[in-house]
């Protein structure tokens, strides 16, 4: 049982945190003071809510997989327990190197090319095939279970971010073609693949995963020219789509409406100018997974019961915000900040604090906050998205 002093000190911290969170609404000093009075008067929580979970992970903090041809580092529930619904992998391939033919039993795969170029192949259950070339700013989506492979087409290293719609997924436990062949009796392989049994002695005797290779020709035909081309694109150029433009930055949002095959995820590329503020909001329908590409930002989450938590993020850092949790992002530093964001839903939903306030009568806000008419006149009536630097 905690001693009385400890309990009081804990409540003091919680109240301060709540006070700070409310202060950020910028309602004006008088209003904030009025709220502070109410907070002081509020009865102590009868049941103490659990602490907010850690929501930050540095994907570069572990060695991950390193071998001939490339490397991979992942963020799953093992590294970031709160991220139940989404996992991510930072993967690098040398020119010509392959991420071998494989599939994922538990998750669909999304990717964003950060640097370099690569080619993917994919086979669908209805016998359609697609080969696509990617460069920086391009994304792909492979539905759960569809067989695929990735090759760096050169000239430099190719670095891409993978995202999966299942936090329990691990890139290091996928269904790889070499693993299966190495574990299958050679008489079965010889019969199925029309090769002498001796041929399988030359193949990898365990999972290859990533392997070195030669840069492929610019254009290649697939082996079976009669195979039907894919009728739904697996590639979407998020970097080439028109953004939503705000004073403080830009947002490109890709749902299944823009990219029909991407039914389980929504992807966002957010670019924040120095000093920007991505306004207070929440997502009623989905968890939010963030990967910081460049620049820095401070993310604050609000998890009810007076619980708020702030962490600062930089390149390679992952943030996870649970469905329905309030949050905002303050850009930090002189370098613009780029964040790749995934939601575990094919559709995008957001409620911004400003839109919400616009959807209420003045009298209710006066009663709720103690605001006078001057302050009500200043309050935004619709979403502000990304606010510019304070002048
Ligand atoms: Mn994969
Ligand atoms: Mn958000």
Short mmCIF file of C-alpha atoms and ligand atoms in Angstrom, two decimals:
data_model
loop_
_atom_site.label_atom_id
_atom_site.label_comp_id
_atom_site.label_asym_id
_atom_site.label_seq_id
_atom_site.Cartn_x
_atom_site.Cartn_y
_atom_site.Cartn_z
CA UNK A 1 0.00 0.00 0.00
CA UNK A 2 1.59 3.34 -1.00
CA UNK A 3 2.20 5.85 1.75
CA UNK A 4 0.08 8.98 1.81
CA UNK A 5 2.90 11.32 0.74
CA UNK A 6 3.70 9.12 -2.27
CA UNK A 7 0.08 9.08 -3.39
CA UNK A 8 -0.20 12.84 -3.11
CA UNK A 9 2.98 13.41 -5.06
CA UNK A 10 1.77 11.05 -7.79
CA UNK A 11 -1.55 12.89 -8.07
CA UNK A 12 0.36 16.17 -8.24
CA UNK A 13 2.32 14.99 -11.25
CA UNK A 14 -0.83 13.78 -12.99
CA UNK A 15 -2.56 17.09 -12.42
CA UNK A 16 0.43 19.02 -13.74
CA UNK A 17 0.53 16.85 -16.86
CA UNK A 18 -3.15 17.40 -17.48
CA UNK A 19 -2.73 21.12 -16.88
CA UNK A 20 0.08 21.22 -19.47
CA UNK A 21 -1.99 19.29 -21.98
CA UNK A 22 -4.88 21.68 -21.59
CA UNK A 23 -2.53 24.66 -21.84
CA UNK A 24 -1.56 23.58 -25.33
CA UNK A 25 -5.09 24.26 -26.56
CA UNK A 26 -4.06 27.95 -26.40
CA UNK A 27 -7.43 29.05 -25.13
CA UNK A 28 -5.94 32.03 -23.35
CA UNK A 29 -4.60 32.57 -19.87
CA UNK A 30 -7.84 33.36 -18.12
CA UNK A 31 -9.55 30.28 -19.49
CA UNK A 32 -6.60 28.09 -18.59
CA UNK A 33 -6.61 29.47 -15.08
CA UNK A 34 -10.30 28.66 -14.82
CA UNK A 35 -9.61 25.09 -15.93
CA UNK A 36 -6.73 24.86 -13.47
CA UNK A 37 -9.15 25.74 -10.69
CA UNK A 38 -11.49 23.00 -11.81
CA UNK A 39 -8.64 20.49 -12.03
CA UNK A 40 -7.59 21.35 -8.47
CA UNK A 41 -11.16 20.89 -7.34
CA UNK A 42 -11.55 17.56 -9.14
CA UNK A 43 -11.81 14.58 -6.81
CA UNK A 44 -8.82 12.23 -6.73
CA UNK A 45 -9.11 9.18 -8.98
CA UNK A 46 -10.64 6.34 -7.00
CA UNK A 47 -9.04 3.69 -9.14
CA UNK A 48 -5.61 4.47 -10.48
CA UNK A 49 -5.35 3.85 -14.23
CA UNK A 50 -2.36 1.96 -15.54
CA UNK A 51 0.60 4.03 -16.66
CA UNK A 52 0.70 4.76 -20.37
CA UNK A 53 2.85 2.20 -22.13
CA UNK A 54 6.14 3.05 -23.82
CA UNK A 55 5.33 4.20 -27.33
CA UNK A 56 8.83 4.82 -28.70
CA UNK A 57 11.39 2.46 -30.22
CA UNK A 58 14.68 3.12 -32.01
CA UNK A 59 14.81 0.63 -34.87
CA UNK A 60 18.59 1.11 -35.19
CA UNK A 61 19.19 0.11 -31.57
CA UNK A 62 19.46 -3.60 -32.36
CA UNK A 63 21.83 -5.34 -34.76
CA UNK A 64 19.02 -7.24 -36.51
CA UNK A 65 19.92 -9.54 -39.40
CA UNK A 66 23.17 -8.80 -41.23
CA UNK A 67 24.55 -11.01 -43.97
CA UNK A 68 25.93 -11.13 -47.50
CA UNK A 69 23.70 -8.91 -49.63
CA UNK A 70 22.00 -6.80 -47.01
CA UNK A 71 20.50 -6.27 -43.58
CA UNK A 72 17.16 -6.03 -41.78
CA UNK A 73 16.06 -4.56 -38.45
CA UNK A 74 12.55 -4.91 -37.17
CA UNK A 75 10.06 -3.38 -34.75
CA UNK A 76 7.42 -5.91 -33.67
CA UNK A 77 5.59 -6.51 -30.38
CA UNK A 78 8.85 -8.06 -29.17
CA UNK A 79 10.68 -4.73 -29.43
CA UNK A 80 7.68 -2.42 -28.85
CA UNK A 81 4.96 -4.31 -26.94
CA UNK A 82 2.28 -1.64 -27.47
CA UNK A 83 2.42 -2.09 -31.27
CA UNK A 84 0.02 -5.03 -31.43
CA UNK A 85 -1.47 -4.19 -34.81
CA UNK A 86 1.45 -2.97 -36.93
CA UNK A 87 5.09 -4.02 -37.34
CA UNK A 88 7.89 -2.45 -39.34
CA UNK A 89 11.23 -3.45 -40.84
CA UNK A 90 14.11 -1.32 -42.10
CA UNK A 91 15.77 -3.34 -44.89
CA UNK A 92 18.85 -2.63 -47.02
CA UNK A 93 19.93 -4.56 -50.11
CA UNK A 94 23.23 -4.25 -51.99
CA UNK A 95 23.06 -3.77 -55.79
CA UNK A 96 21.82 -7.02 -57.33
CA UNK A 97 21.03 -8.59 -53.96
CA UNK A 98 17.65 -10.27 -53.42
CA UNK A 99 15.15 -10.70 -50.66
CA UNK A 100 14.31 -14.19 -51.81
CA UNK A 101 10.94 -15.58 -52.97
CA UNK A 102 8.71 -15.81 -49.88
CA UNK A 103 5.30 -15.12 -48.42
CA UNK A 104 3.85 -14.03 -45.08
CA UNK A 105 1.17 -16.23 -43.56
CA UNK A 106 0.11 -13.67 -40.97
CA UNK A 107 0.36 -10.25 -42.57
CA UNK A 108 0.02 -8.08 -45.63
CA UNK A 109 3.17 -6.16 -46.59
CA UNK A 110 3.46 -2.45 -47.38
CA UNK A 111 6.72 -0.74 -48.28
CA UNK A 112 8.14 2.71 -48.97
CA UNK A 113 11.42 3.10 -50.86
CA UNK A 114 13.70 5.48 -48.91
CA UNK A 115 16.76 5.41 -51.19
CA UNK A 116 17.89 3.55 -54.32
CA UNK A 117 15.90 1.38 -56.70
CA UNK A 118 14.44 -2.09 -56.62
CA UNK A 119 12.16 -4.48 -58.47
CA UNK A 120 9.45 -6.67 -57.02
CA UNK A 121 7.65 -9.73 -58.37
CA UNK A 122 4.34 -10.97 -56.99
CA UNK A 123 1.98 -13.86 -57.72
CA UNK A 124 -1.70 -13.74 -56.76
CA UNK A 125 -4.01 -16.67 -55.88
CA UNK A 126 -5.85 -16.33 -59.18
CA UNK A 127 -2.67 -16.82 -61.19
CA UNK A 128 -1.89 -13.21 -62.03
CA UNK A 129 1.68 -11.95 -61.94
CA UNK A 130 3.20 -8.50 -61.72
CA UNK A 131 6.73 -7.13 -61.94
CA UNK A 132 7.29 -3.51 -60.87
CA UNK A 133 10.24 -1.14 -60.57
CA UNK A 134 10.47 1.27 -57.64
CA UNK A 135 12.42 4.37 -56.67
CA UNK A 136 12.39 6.81 -53.76
CA UNK A 137 8.85 7.81 -52.78
CA UNK A 138 7.16 4.72 -54.27
CA UNK A 139 5.17 2.23 -52.21
CA UNK A 140 3.98 -1.35 -52.69
CA UNK A 141 1.33 -3.50 -51.07
CA UNK A 142 1.18 -7.30 -51.15
CA UNK A 143 -1.94 -8.86 -49.62
CA UNK A 144 -1.41 -11.48 -46.92
CA UNK A 145 -0.06 -14.73 -48.31
CA UNK A 146 0.79 -13.53 -51.81
CA UNK A 147 4.22 -14.80 -52.94
CA UNK A 148 6.78 -12.07 -53.66
CA UNK A 149 10.46 -11.20 -54.00
CA UNK A 150 12.55 -8.02 -54.06
CA UNK A 151 15.78 -7.27 -55.94
CA UNK A 152 17.97 -4.18 -55.87
CA UNK A 153 18.27 -3.03 -59.51
CA UNK A 154 21.19 -0.71 -58.70
CA UNK A 155 23.33 1.24 -59.00
CA UNK A 156 23.53 2.06 -55.23
CA UNK A 157 22.22 0.51 -52.05
CA UNK A 158 18.44 0.25 -51.81
CA UNK A 159 16.89 1.07 -48.43
CA UNK A 160 13.19 0.56 -47.85
CA UNK A 161 10.78 0.59 -44.96
CA UNK A 162 8.43 -2.38 -44.72
CA UNK A 163 5.17 -2.20 -42.80
CA UNK A 164 2.92 -5.14 -41.80
CA UNK A 165 -0.68 -5.15 -40.62
CA UNK A 166 0.11 -7.41 -37.63
CA UNK A 167 2.44 -6.48 -34.77
CA UNK A 168 3.07 -10.15 -33.98
CA UNK A 169 4.50 -10.70 -37.41
CA UNK A 170 8.27 -11.22 -37.65
CA UNK A 171 10.23 -10.75 -40.84
CA UNK A 172 12.58 -13.42 -39.44
CA UNK A 173 9.82 -16.04 -39.48
CA UNK A 174 8.48 -15.89 -43.01
CA UNK A 175 7.78 -18.67 -45.49
CA UNK A 176 10.86 -18.78 -47.72
CA UNK A 177 11.23 -20.84 -50.86
CA UNK A 178 14.70 -22.17 -49.99
CA UNK A 179 13.59 -23.22 -46.50
CA UNK A 180 10.71 -25.25 -47.95
CA UNK A 181 12.78 -26.86 -50.68
CA UNK A 182 15.61 -27.74 -48.28
CA UNK A 183 13.08 -29.55 -46.03
CA UNK A 184 11.26 -31.49 -48.75
CA UNK A 185 12.27 -35.05 -49.78
CA UNK A 186 14.28 -34.97 -52.98
CA UNK A 187 12.13 -37.60 -54.71
CA UNK A 188 9.13 -35.30 -54.28
CA UNK A 189 11.09 -32.27 -55.51
CA UNK A 190 12.44 -34.21 -58.52
CA UNK A 191 8.93 -35.26 -59.48
CA UNK A 192 7.30 -31.86 -58.86
CA UNK A 193 10.00 -29.69 -60.45
CA UNK A 194 11.15 -32.04 -63.25
CA UNK A 195 14.81 -31.99 -62.19
CA UNK A 196 17.23 -34.80 -61.26
CA UNK A 197 17.52 -35.29 -57.49
CA UNK A 198 21.18 -34.25 -57.71
CA UNK A 199 20.10 -30.71 -58.71
CA UNK A 200 18.78 -30.06 -55.21
CA UNK A 201 22.22 -30.69 -53.71
CA UNK A 202 23.39 -27.49 -55.40
CA UNK A 203 20.58 -25.39 -53.95
CA UNK A 204 20.78 -23.66 -50.55
CA UNK A 205 20.38 -26.26 -47.78
CA UNK A 206 18.69 -23.78 -45.46
CA UNK A 207 16.75 -20.53 -45.73
CA UNK A 208 18.63 -17.96 -47.81
CA UNK A 209 16.52 -14.94 -46.65
CA UNK A 210 18.72 -12.26 -48.29
CA UNK A 211 21.44 -13.15 -50.77
CA UNK A 212 23.91 -11.34 -53.06
CA UNK A 213 23.35 -11.27 -56.81
CA UNK A 214 23.95 -9.52 -60.11
CA UNK A 215 22.03 -6.42 -61.11
CA UNK A 216 19.31 -7.65 -63.53
CA UNK A 217 18.72 -6.24 -67.03
CA UNK A 218 16.57 -3.09 -67.25
CA UNK A 219 13.72 -5.06 -68.76
CA UNK A 220 13.04 -8.78 -68.31
CA UNK A 221 10.21 -11.06 -69.41
CA UNK A 222 8.66 -13.39 -66.87
CA UNK A 223 9.10 -17.10 -67.59
CA UNK A 224 5.50 -17.76 -68.54
CA UNK A 225 4.41 -15.20 -71.12
CA UNK A 226 0.87 -16.62 -71.01
CA UNK A 227 0.38 -15.70 -67.34
CA UNK A 228 -2.28 -13.04 -66.99
CA UNK A 229 -0.90 -9.65 -65.95
CA UNK A 230 -2.15 -8.41 -62.60
CA UNK A 231 -5.47 -6.61 -62.85
CA UNK A 232 -4.88 -4.59 -59.70
CA UNK A 233 -1.71 -2.57 -59.28
CA UNK A 234 0.62 -3.41 -56.38
CA UNK A 235 2.49 -0.11 -56.79
CA UNK A 236 1.50 3.40 -55.70
CA UNK A 237 3.70 6.47 -56.09
CA UNK A 238 2.88 8.36 -52.89
CA UNK A 239 5.71 10.82 -53.58
CA UNK A 240 4.03 11.81 -56.87
CA UNK A 241 0.50 12.39 -55.58
CA UNK A 242 -0.83 15.90 -54.88
CA UNK A 243 -0.59 16.71 -51.16
CA UNK A 244 -2.99 18.37 -48.75
CA UNK A 245 -1.17 21.66 -48.14
CA UNK A 246 -1.25 23.53 -44.83
CA UNK A 247 0.68 26.50 -43.46
CA UNK A 248 3.10 24.23 -41.60
CA UNK A 249 3.54 21.41 -44.07
CA UNK A 250 2.01 18.77 -46.31
CA UNK A 251 0.21 15.47 -45.96
CA UNK A 252 -0.24 12.75 -48.56
CA UNK A 253 -2.86 10.21 -47.53
CA UNK A 254 -3.25 6.92 -49.41
CA UNK A 255 -6.31 4.85 -48.57
CA UNK A 256 -7.89 1.98 -50.45
CA UNK A 257 -9.79 4.63 -52.44
CA UNK A 258 -6.53 5.80 -54.05
CA UNK A 259 -4.79 2.37 -54.00
CA UNK A 260 -7.55 -0.27 -54.20
CA UNK A 261 -5.45 -3.33 -53.31
CA UNK A 262 -4.31 -1.70 -50.03
CA UNK A 263 -7.38 -2.80 -48.10
CA UNK A 264 -5.92 -3.26 -44.61
CA UNK A 265 -3.70 -0.19 -44.27
CA UNK A 266 -3.76 3.54 -44.88
CA UNK A 267 -0.38 5.16 -45.56
CA UNK A 268 0.53 8.79 -44.97
CA UNK A 269 3.65 10.79 -45.77
CA UNK A 270 3.76 13.85 -43.53
CA UNK A 271 6.22 16.67 -44.14
CA UNK A 272 6.55 19.29 -41.39
CA UNK A 273 8.33 22.63 -41.82
CA UNK A 274 10.50 23.88 -38.96
CA UNK A 275 8.32 25.14 -36.14
CA UNK A 276 5.18 23.36 -37.37
CA UNK A 277 2.50 21.85 -35.15
CA UNK A 278 0.38 18.93 -36.37
CA UNK A 279 -2.80 19.82 -34.56
CA UNK A 280 -4.47 17.95 -31.69
CA UNK A 281 -6.61 15.11 -33.05
CA UNK A 282 -7.44 11.43 -32.78
CA UNK A 283 -8.40 8.53 -35.01
CA UNK A 284 -11.63 6.77 -33.96
CA UNK A 285 -11.06 3.64 -36.02
CA UNK A 286 -7.37 2.75 -36.11
CA UNK A 287 -3.97 2.60 -34.40
CA UNK A 288 -1.27 4.88 -35.78
CA UNK A 289 2.30 3.71 -36.45
CA UNK A 290 4.93 6.35 -37.26
CA UNK A 291 8.45 6.06 -38.68
CA UNK A 292 10.64 9.16 -38.62
CA UNK A 293 12.62 9.42 -41.88
CA UNK A 294 14.40 12.73 -41.26
CA UNK A 295 14.27 15.67 -38.92
CA UNK A 296 12.88 15.58 -35.39
CA UNK A 297 9.53 15.86 -33.68
CA UNK A 298 7.94 15.66 -30.26
CA UNK A 299 4.85 13.48 -30.01
CA UNK A 300 2.48 13.82 -27.08
CA UNK A 301 -0.29 11.31 -26.46
CA UNK A 302 -3.32 11.62 -24.19
CA UNK A 303 -4.71 8.36 -22.84
CA UNK A 304 -7.58 9.54 -20.54
CA UNK A 305 -7.46 9.44 -16.70
CA UNK A 306 -5.12 12.44 -16.75
CA UNK A 307 -2.45 10.43 -18.50
CA UNK A 308 -0.22 12.14 -21.04
CA UNK A 309 3.21 11.17 -22.31
CA UNK A 310 5.69 13.02 -24.52
CA UNK A 311 8.66 11.58 -26.39
CA UNK A 312 11.04 13.14 -28.88
CA UNK A 313 11.70 11.27 -32.11
CA UNK A 314 14.39 11.41 -34.79
CA UNK A 315 15.49 9.37 -37.84
CA UNK A 316 14.87 5.64 -37.40
CA UNK A 317 12.53 6.06 -34.45
CA UNK A 318 9.12 4.40 -34.36
CA UNK A 319 6.06 5.77 -32.52
CA UNK A 320 2.83 3.92 -31.82
CA UNK A 321 -0.43 5.66 -30.88
CA UNK A 322 -3.35 3.49 -29.85
CA UNK A 323 -6.74 3.84 -31.49
CA UNK A 324 -8.70 6.77 -30.09
CA UNK A 325 -5.81 8.29 -28.11
CA UNK A 326 -5.52 12.07 -28.50
CA UNK A 327 -2.19 13.27 -29.88
CA UNK A 328 -0.24 16.02 -31.60
CA UNK A 329 3.24 16.45 -33.10
CA UNK A 330 5.52 19.44 -32.52
CA UNK A 331 8.26 19.73 -35.14
CA UNK A 332 11.71 20.18 -33.52
CA UNK A 333 14.90 21.68 -35.02
CA UNK A 334 15.90 23.52 -38.20
CA UNK A 335 15.69 20.53 -40.54
CA UNK A 336 12.24 19.76 -42.00
CA UNK A 337 10.73 16.58 -40.59
CA UNK A 338 9.40 13.70 -42.68
CA UNK A 339 7.26 10.98 -41.09
CA UNK A 340 5.82 7.86 -42.73
CA UNK A 341 2.61 6.81 -41.04
CA UNK A 342 0.49 3.65 -41.21
CA UNK A 343 -3.02 3.06 -39.89
CA UNK A 344 -4.41 -0.47 -39.56
CA UNK A 345 -7.45 0.31 -41.70
CA UNK A 346 -7.92 0.81 -45.41
CA UNK A 347 -9.95 3.94 -44.71
CA UNK A 348 -8.84 7.17 -43.03
CA UNK A 349 -10.69 8.80 -40.17
CA UNK A 350 -9.66 11.75 -38.05
CA UNK A 351 -11.36 14.05 -35.57
CA UNK A 352 -9.49 17.29 -35.00
CA UNK A 353 -10.00 19.32 -31.86
CA UNK A 354 -10.73 22.44 -33.92
CA UNK A 355 -13.38 20.76 -36.08
CA UNK A 356 -15.00 19.47 -32.92
CA UNK A 357 -15.12 22.91 -31.34
CA UNK A 358 -16.61 24.28 -34.58
CA UNK A 359 -19.38 21.74 -34.27
CA UNK A 360 -20.66 23.04 -30.94
CA UNK A 361 -22.69 26.09 -29.96
CA UNK A 362 -20.93 28.97 -28.19
CA UNK A 363 -23.12 28.60 -25.12
CA UNK A 364 -21.97 25.05 -24.53
CA UNK A 365 -18.30 26.03 -24.86
CA UNK A 366 -18.89 28.93 -22.46
CA UNK A 367 -20.34 26.54 -19.93
CA UNK A 368 -17.70 23.89 -20.52
CA UNK A 369 -14.65 26.18 -20.42
CA UNK A 370 -15.74 29.45 -18.86
CA UNK A 371 -14.86 31.37 -22.03
CA UNK A 372 -16.03 34.91 -22.67
CA UNK A 373 -17.19 36.19 -26.09
CA UNK A 374 -13.76 37.60 -27.08
CA UNK A 375 -12.19 34.21 -26.58
CA UNK A 376 -14.99 32.40 -28.39
CA UNK A 377 -14.44 34.69 -31.38
CA UNK A 378 -10.78 33.67 -31.50
CA UNK A 379 -11.41 29.91 -31.42
CA UNK A 380 -10.96 28.13 -34.79
CA UNK A 381 -14.14 26.72 -36.29
CA UNK A 382 -12.63 24.14 -38.61
CA UNK A 383 -9.56 21.94 -38.82
CA UNK A 384 -6.21 23.69 -39.08
CA UNK A 385 -4.24 20.52 -39.98
CA UNK A 386 -0.60 21.57 -39.73
CA UNK A 387 0.01 24.97 -38.17
CA UNK A 388 2.96 27.08 -39.33
CA UNK A 389 5.78 28.41 -37.17
CA UNK A 390 4.63 30.87 -34.50
CA UNK A 391 5.53 34.39 -35.57
MN1 LIG B 1 7.91 -9.86 -47.69
MN1 LIG B 2 -2.66 11.08 -36.01
#
